GROMACS .gro file of C-alpha atoms in nm:
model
  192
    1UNK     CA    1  11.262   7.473   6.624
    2UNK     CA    2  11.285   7.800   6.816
    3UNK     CA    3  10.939   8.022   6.798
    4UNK     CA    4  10.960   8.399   6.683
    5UNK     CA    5  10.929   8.507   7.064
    6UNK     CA    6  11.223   8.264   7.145
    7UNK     CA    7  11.413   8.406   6.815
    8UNK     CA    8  11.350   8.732   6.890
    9UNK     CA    9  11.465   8.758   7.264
   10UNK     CA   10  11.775   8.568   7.177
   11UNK     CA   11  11.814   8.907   6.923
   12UNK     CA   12  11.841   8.680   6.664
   13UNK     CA   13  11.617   8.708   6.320
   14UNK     CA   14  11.228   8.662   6.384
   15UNK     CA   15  10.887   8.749   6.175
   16UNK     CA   16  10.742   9.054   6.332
   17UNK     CA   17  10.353   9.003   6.274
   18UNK     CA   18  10.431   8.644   6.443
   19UNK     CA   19  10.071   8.569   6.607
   20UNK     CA   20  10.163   8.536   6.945
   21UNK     CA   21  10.380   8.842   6.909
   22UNK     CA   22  10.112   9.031   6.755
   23UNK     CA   23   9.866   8.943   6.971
   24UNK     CA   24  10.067   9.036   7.259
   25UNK     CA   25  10.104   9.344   7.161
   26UNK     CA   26   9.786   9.423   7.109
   27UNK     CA   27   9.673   9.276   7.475
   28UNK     CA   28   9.983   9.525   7.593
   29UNK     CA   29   9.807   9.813   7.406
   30UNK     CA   30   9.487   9.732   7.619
   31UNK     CA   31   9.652   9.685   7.943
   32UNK     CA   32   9.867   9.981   7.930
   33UNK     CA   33   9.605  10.227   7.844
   34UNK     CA   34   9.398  10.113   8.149
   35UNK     CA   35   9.706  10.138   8.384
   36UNK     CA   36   9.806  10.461   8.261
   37UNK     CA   37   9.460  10.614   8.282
   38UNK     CA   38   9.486  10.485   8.639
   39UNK     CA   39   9.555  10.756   8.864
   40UNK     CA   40   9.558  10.579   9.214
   41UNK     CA   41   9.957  10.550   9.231
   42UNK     CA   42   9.953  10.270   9.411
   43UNK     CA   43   9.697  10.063   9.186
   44UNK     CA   44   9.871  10.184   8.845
   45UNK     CA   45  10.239  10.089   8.984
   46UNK     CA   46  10.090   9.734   9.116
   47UNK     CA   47   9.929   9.649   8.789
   48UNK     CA   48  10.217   9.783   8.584
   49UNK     CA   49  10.425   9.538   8.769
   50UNK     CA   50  10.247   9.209   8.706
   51UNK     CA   51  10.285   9.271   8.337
   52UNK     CA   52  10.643   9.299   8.355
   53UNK     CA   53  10.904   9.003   8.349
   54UNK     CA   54  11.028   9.122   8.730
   55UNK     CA   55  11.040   9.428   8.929
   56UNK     CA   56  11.195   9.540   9.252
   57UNK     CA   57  10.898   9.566   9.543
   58UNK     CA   58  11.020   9.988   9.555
   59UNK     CA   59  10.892  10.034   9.203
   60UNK     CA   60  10.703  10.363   9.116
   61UNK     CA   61  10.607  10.453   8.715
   62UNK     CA   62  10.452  10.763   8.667
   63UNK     CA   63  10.205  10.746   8.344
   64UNK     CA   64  10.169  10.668   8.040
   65UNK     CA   65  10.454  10.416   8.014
   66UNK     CA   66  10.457  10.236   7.691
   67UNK     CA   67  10.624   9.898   7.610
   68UNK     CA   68  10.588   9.612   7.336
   69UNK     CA   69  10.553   9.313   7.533
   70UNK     CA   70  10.699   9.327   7.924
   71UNK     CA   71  10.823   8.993   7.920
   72UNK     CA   72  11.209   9.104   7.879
   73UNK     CA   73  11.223   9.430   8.115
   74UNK     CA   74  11.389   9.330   8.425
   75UNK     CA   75  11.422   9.629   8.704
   76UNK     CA   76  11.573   9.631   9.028
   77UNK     CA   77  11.432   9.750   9.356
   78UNK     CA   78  11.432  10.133   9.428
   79UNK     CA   79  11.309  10.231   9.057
   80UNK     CA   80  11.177  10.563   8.941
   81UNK     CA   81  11.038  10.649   8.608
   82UNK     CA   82  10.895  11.030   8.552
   83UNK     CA   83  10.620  11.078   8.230
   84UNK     CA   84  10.596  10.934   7.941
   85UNK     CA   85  10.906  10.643   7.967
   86UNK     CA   86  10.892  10.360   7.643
   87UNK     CA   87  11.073  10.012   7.669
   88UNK     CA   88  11.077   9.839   7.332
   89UNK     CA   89  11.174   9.509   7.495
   90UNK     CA   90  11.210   9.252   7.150
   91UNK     CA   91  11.517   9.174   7.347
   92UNK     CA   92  11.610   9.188   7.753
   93UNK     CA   93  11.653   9.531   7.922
   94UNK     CA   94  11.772   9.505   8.236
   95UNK     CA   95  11.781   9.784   8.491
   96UNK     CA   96  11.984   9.777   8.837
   97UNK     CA   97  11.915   9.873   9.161
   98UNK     CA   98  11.830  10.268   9.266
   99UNK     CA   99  11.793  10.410   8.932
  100UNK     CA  100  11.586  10.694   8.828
  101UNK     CA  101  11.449  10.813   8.463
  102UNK     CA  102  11.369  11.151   8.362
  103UNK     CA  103  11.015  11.222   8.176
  104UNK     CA  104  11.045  11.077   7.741
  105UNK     CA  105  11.329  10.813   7.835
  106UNK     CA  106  11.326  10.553   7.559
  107UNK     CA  107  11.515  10.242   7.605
  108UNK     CA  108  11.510  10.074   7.207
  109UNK     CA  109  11.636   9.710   7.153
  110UNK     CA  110  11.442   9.651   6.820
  111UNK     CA  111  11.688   9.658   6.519
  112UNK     CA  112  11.593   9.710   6.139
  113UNK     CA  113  11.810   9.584   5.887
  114UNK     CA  114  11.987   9.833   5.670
  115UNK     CA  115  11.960   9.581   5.373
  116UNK     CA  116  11.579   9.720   5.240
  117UNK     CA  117  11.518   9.388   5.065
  118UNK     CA  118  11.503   9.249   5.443
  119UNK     CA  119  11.347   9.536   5.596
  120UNK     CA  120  11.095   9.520   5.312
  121UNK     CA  121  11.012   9.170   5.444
  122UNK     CA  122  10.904   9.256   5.779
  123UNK     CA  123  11.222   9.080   5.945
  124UNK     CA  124  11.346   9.248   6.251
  125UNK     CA  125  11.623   9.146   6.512
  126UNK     CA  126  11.740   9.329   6.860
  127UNK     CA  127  12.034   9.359   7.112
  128UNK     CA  128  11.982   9.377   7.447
  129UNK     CA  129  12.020   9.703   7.686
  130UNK     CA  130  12.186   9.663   8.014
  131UNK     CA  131  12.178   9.958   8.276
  132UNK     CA  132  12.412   9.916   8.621
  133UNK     CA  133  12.295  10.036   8.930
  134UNK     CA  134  12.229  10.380   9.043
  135UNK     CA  135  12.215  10.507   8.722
  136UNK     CA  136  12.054  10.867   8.661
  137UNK     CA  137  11.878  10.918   8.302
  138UNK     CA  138  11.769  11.286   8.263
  139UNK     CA  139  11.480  11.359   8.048
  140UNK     CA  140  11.474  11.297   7.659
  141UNK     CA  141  11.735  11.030   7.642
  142UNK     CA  142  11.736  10.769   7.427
  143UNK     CA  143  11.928  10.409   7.468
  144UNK     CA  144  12.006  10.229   7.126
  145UNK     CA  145  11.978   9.856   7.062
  146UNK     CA  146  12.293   9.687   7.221
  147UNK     CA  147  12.442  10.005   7.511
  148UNK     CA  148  12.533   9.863   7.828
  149UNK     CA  149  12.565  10.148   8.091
  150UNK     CA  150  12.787  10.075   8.408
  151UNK     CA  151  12.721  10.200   8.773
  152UNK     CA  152  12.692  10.527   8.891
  153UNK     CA  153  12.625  10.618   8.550
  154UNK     CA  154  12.477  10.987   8.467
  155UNK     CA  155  12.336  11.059   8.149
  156UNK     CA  156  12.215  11.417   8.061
  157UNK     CA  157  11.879  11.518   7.916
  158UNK     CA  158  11.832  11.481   7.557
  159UNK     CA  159  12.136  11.264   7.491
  160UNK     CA  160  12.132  10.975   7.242
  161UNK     CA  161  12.336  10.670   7.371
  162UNK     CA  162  12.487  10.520   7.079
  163UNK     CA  163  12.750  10.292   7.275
  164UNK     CA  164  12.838  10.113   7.609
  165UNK     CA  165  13.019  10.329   7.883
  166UNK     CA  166  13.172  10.212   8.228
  167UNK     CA  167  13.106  10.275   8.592
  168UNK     CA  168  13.177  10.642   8.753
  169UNK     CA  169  13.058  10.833   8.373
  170UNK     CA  170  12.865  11.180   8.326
  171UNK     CA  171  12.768  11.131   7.952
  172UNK     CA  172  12.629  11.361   7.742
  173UNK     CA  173  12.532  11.477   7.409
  174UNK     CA  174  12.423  11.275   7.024
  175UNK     CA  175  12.588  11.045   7.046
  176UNK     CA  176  12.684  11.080   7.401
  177UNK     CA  177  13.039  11.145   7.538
  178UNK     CA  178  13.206  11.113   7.896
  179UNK     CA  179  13.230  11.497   7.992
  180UNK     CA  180  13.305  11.417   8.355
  181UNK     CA  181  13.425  11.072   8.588
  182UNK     CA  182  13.266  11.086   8.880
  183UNK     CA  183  13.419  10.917   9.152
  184UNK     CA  184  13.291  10.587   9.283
  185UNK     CA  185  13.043  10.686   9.640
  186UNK     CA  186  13.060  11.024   9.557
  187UNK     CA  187  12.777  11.248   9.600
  188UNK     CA  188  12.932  11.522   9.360
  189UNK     CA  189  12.736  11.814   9.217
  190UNK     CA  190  12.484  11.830   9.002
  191UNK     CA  191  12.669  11.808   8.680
  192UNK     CA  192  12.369  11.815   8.398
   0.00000   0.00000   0.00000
């Protein structure tokens, strides 16, 4: 028999107010408020890493980063986050090497169900979000449940990613579009 925290990293269906879920949220809530009241860089980044599943050793987090549990956020080396970033991790969200967030990124896997007889009983499920390498997230986006992003992937500021997109992609808008292919190595211009 799987536990919620199995069921619910798997994205399957899983009780919500599970004890050890709860109870890791609430340590979470603790931790994260101490970190992000931290303001020796060094410290903050260093603590903000042991409570994460795994982290590149170039890893830098500005505050107050908010997340549910840190067990399923996996980030590559050479990561930047600006302000104010939130990872609901109920499932894995992976981030590749050399990729940099704009301030209010939110990366969501939590999913509700649409049926309100479910929703009413506190069930939940997630899909996982995958981000490629030396991806660029301006500020304000948001990633739904389930988007897998490719490399060299740019995504202007305030854009809601609603689906997955390839390698070589400017994407923009809600939901977000390709307005531009970028090609592969290329510096280019800033497009956003």
């Amino acid at each position: 028999m799987k536990t919620s925290r199995e069921r619910m990293t798997a994205g399957e269906p899983y009780e919500q107010f599970d004890q050890e879920l709860t109870e890791r949220r609430k340590f979470m809530r603790a931790q994260l408020q101490q970190i992000n009241a931290q303001t020796d860089n060094e410290k903050r980044n260093h603590r903000l890493q042991t409570l994460l599943a795994d982290t590149g050793p170039d890893f830098f987090v500005e505050s107050a980063f908010k997340c549910d549990y840190g067990w399923n956020i996996h980030i590559g080396d050479h990561f930047y986050a600006n302000y104010d970033n939130t990872f609901l991790d109920t499932c894995p969200i992976t981030i590749g090497h050399h990729c940099y967030f704009g301030p209010d990124v939110g990366l969501y896997t939590p999913v509700h169900p649409l049926d309100p007889v479910a929703r009413d009983a506190d069930v939940e499920f997630g899909a996982p979000i995958t981000i490629g390498n030396s991806a660029w997230l301006g500020g304000h986006v948001t990633i739904l449940p389930g988007v897998t992003l490719g490399d060299n992937v740019v995504v202007g500021a305030g854009s809601v990613v609603t689906k997955s997109f390839g390698d070589n992609v400017v994407i923009a808008g809600n939901p977000a579009r390709v307005i531009k292919q970028v090609p592969s190595g290329s510096p280019g211009d800033n497009p956003i």
